[in-house]
Short mmCIF file of C-alpha atoms in Angstrom, two decimals:
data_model
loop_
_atom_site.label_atom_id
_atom_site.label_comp_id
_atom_site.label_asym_id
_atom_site.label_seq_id
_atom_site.Cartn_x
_atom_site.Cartn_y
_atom_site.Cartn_z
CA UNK A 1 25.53 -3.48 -10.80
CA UNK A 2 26.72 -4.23 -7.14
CA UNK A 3 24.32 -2.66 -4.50
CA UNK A 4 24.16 -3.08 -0.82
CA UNK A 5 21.04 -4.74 0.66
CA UNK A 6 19.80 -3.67 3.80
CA UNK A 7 16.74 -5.06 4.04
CA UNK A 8 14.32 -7.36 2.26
CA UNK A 9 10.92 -8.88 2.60
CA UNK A 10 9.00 -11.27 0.84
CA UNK A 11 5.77 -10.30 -0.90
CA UNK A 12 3.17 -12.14 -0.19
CA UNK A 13 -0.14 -10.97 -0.89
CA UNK A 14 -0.71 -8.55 -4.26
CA UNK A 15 -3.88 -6.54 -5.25
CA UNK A 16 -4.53 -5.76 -9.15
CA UNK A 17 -4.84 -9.41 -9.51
CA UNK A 18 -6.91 -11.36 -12.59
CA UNK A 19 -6.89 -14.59 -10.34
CA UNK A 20 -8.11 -14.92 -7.18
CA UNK A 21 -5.28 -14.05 -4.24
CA UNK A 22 -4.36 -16.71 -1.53
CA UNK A 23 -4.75 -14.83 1.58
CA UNK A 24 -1.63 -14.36 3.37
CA UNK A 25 -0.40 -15.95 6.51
CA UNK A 26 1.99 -13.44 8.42
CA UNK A 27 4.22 -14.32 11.02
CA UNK A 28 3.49 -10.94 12.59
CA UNK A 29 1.51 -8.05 12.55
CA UNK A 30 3.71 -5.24 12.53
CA UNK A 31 1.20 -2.80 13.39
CA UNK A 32 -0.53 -4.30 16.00
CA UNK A 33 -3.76 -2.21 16.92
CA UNK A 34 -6.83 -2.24 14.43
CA UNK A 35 -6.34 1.97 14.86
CA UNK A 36 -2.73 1.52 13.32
CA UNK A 37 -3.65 -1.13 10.35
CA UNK A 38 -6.70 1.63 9.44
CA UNK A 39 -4.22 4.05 9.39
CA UNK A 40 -1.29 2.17 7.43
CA UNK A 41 -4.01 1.11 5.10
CA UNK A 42 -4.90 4.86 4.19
CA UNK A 43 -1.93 6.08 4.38
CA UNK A 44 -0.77 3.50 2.08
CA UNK A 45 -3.69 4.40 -0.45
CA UNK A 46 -2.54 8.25 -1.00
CA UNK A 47 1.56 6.68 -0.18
CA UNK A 48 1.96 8.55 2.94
CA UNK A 49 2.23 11.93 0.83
CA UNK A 50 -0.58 14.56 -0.39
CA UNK A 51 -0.80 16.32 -3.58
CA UNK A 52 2.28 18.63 -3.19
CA UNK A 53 4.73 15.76 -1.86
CA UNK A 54 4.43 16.74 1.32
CA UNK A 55 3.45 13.87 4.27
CA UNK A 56 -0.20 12.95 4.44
CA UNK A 57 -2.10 14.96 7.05
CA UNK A 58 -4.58 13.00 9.58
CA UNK A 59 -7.45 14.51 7.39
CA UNK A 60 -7.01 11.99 4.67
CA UNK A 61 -8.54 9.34 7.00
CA UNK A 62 -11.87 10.52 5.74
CA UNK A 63 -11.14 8.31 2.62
CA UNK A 64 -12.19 5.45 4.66
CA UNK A 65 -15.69 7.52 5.20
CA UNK A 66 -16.23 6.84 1.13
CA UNK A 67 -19.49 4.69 1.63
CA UNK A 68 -18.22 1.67 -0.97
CA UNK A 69 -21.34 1.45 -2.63
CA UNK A 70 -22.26 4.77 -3.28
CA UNK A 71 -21.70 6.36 -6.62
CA UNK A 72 -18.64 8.22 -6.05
CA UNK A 73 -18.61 9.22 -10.06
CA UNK A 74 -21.84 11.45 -9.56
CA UNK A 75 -19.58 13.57 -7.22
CA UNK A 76 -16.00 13.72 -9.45
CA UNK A 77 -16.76 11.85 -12.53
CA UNK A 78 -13.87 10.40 -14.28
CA UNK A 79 -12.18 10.54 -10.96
CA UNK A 80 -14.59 8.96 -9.40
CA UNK A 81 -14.95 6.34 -12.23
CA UNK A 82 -11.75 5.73 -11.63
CA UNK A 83 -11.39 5.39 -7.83
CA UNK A 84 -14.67 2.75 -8.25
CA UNK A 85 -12.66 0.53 -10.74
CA UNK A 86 -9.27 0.60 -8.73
CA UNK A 87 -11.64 -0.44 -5.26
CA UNK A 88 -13.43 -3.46 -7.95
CA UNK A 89 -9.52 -4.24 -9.00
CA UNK A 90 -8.44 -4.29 -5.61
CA UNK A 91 -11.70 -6.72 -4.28
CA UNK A 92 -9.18 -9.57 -3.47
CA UNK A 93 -7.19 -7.92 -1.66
CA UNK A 94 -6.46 -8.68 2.06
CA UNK A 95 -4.88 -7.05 4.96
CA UNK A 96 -4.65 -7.55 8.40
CA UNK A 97 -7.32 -10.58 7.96
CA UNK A 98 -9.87 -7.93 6.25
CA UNK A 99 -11.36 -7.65 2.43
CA UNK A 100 -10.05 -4.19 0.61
CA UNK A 101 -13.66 -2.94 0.79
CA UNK A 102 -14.34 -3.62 4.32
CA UNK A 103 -12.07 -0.91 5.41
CA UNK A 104 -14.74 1.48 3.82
CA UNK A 105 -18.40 2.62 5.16
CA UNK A 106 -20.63 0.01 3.21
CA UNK A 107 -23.22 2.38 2.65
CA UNK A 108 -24.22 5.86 3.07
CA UNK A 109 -24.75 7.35 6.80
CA UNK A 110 -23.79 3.95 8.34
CA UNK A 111 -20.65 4.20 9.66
CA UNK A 112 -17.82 5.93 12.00
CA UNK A 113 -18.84 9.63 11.08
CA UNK A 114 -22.72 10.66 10.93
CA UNK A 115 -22.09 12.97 8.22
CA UNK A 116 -20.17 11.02 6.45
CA UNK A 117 -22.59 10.57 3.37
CA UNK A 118 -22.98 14.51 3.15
CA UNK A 119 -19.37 15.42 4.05
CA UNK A 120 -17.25 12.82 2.89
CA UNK A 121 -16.63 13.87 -0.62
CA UNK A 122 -16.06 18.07 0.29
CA UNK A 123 -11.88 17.65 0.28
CA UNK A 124 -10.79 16.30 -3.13
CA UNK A 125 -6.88 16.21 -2.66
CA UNK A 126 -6.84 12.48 -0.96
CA UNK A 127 -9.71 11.02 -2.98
CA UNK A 128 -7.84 12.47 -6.47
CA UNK A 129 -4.56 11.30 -4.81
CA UNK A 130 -5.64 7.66 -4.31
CA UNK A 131 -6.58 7.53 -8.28
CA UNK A 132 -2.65 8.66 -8.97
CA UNK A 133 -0.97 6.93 -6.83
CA UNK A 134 -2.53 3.19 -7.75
CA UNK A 135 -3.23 3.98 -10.80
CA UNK A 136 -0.93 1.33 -12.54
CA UNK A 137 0.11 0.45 -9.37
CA UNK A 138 -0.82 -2.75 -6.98
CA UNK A 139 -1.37 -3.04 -3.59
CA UNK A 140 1.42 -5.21 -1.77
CA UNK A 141 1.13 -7.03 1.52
CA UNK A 142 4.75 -8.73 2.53
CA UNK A 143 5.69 -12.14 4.23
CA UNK A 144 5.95 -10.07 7.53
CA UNK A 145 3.10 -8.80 7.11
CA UNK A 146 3.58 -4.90 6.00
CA UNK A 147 1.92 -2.95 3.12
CA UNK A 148 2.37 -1.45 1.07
CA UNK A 149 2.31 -0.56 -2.79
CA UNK A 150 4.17 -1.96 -6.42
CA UNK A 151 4.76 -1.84 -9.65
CA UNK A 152 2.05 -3.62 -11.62
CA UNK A 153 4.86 -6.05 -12.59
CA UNK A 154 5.33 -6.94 -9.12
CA UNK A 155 4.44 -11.01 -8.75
CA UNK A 156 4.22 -12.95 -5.65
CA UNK A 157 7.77 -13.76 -4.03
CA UNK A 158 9.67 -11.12 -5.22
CA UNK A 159 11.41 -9.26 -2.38
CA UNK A 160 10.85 -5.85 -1.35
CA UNK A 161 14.06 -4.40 -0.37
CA UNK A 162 16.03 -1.31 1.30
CA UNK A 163 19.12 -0.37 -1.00
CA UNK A 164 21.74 1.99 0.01
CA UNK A 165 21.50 5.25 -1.26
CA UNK A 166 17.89 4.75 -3.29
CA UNK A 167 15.31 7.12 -1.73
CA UNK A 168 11.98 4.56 -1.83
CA UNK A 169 12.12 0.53 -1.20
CA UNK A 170 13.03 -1.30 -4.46
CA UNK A 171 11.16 -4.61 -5.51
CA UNK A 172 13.37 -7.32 -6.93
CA UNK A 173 13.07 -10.67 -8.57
CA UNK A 174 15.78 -13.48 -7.76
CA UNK A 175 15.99 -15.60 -10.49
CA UNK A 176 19.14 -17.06 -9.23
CA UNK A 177 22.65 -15.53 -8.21
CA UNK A 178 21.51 -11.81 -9.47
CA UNK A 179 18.48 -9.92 -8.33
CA UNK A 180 16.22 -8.23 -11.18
CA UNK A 181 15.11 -4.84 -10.71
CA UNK A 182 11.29 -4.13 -10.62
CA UNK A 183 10.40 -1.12 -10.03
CA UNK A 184 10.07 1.37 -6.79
CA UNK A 185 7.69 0.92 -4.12
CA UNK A 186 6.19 2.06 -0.98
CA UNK A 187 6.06 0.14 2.65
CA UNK A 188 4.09 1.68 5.32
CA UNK A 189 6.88 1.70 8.78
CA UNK A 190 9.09 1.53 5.85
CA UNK A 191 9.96 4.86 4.46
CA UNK A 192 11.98 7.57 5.51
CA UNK A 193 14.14 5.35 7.10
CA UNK A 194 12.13 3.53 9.78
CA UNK A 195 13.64 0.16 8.08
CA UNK A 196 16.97 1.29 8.92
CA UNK A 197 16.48 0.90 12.41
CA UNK A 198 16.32 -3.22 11.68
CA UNK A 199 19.42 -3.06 10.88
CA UNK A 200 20.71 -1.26 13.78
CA UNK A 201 19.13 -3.00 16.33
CA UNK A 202 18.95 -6.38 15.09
CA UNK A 203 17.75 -8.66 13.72
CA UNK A 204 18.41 -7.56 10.14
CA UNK A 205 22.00 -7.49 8.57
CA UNK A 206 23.40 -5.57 5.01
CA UNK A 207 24.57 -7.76 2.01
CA UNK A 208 26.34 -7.23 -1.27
CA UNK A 209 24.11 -8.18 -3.70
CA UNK A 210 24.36 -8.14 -8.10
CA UNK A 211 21.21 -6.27 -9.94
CA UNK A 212 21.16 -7.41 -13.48
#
């Protein structure tokens, strides 16, 4: 199959891991404020949508209020279970030159909201969200520096790519002269065409390229 590419990046840096990850070197930081790599990191975690497809409202920045080592099953059990083991998959993780679990409170009542270890866990919707969305799913970090999520498949190198006329980024393997598909990802300053504008203003360019 002959697609057009409009856009690809390099992954770099992958969550999910059984090995320990190299931390990633970016060339950039396309985010640029520590305010905007909280917020692509959230937003990443739920993949900029809620529950009902719909995009991700400011509220579901209280899932950085979780305190990381509080017992988050006692409040939604098998949810909860579940969010703890994606955090303990996700320990080597890095973004933006910080550890997965330092973007969380690291314990109860000490951190950017004082009732944070009474109120925290009142709005389900983001905390079940993050449990479907990475569910067998890996956190992504790209040459460039952008995250975002994969495909458990997803290795180190692949390319994460904007395709003409697919609705979410693609992740490819080259193994030579054709590309292997993946699976579908997300990119935070990625989706809903925000790459697009690379390509209109420089300095990215479209190829032809073969999917096998």
């Amino acid at each position: 199959m002959v697609v057009n590419l409009t856009f690809s990046r390099q992954l770099r840096t992958l969550g999910n891991q059984p090995r320990p990850t190299v931390s990633a070197r970016y060339s950039e930081d396309p985010y640029g404020t520590e305010d905007l790599q909280r917020e692509a990191f959230w937003r990443t975690l739920v993949a900029g949508r809620n529950g009902r497809g719909k995009l991700a409202p400011e509220s579901y920045a209280t899932l950085l209020d979780i305190p990381w080592n509080a017992d988050s099953g006692r409040f939604y059990g098998t949810y909860g279970r579940a969010f703890q083991e994606i955090g303990t998959q996700n320990i080597p993780f890095r973004f933006a030159g910080r550890d997965f679990q330092d973007y969380f409170l690291q314990e109860v009542g000490g951190g950017r909201r004082q009732d944070a270890d009474s109120n925290w866990y009142l709005d389900g919707d983001p905390f079940i969200r993050v449990v479907g969305v990475l569910w067998g799913r890996r956190l992504i970090t790209t040459k460039k520096g952008y995250i975002g999520i994969a495909d458990r498949n997803a290795r180190q190198k692949d390319l994460l790519c904007i395709l003409l006329g697919c609705d979410v980024p693609a992740i490819l393997r080259p193994p030579g002269d054709a590309y292997t598909w993946t699976g579908e990802s997300y990119a935070h300053d990625l989706m809903e065409g925000q790459a697009m504008k690379g390509l209109a203003d420089g300095p990215d360019t479209s190829q032809d390229i073969v999917i096998l």
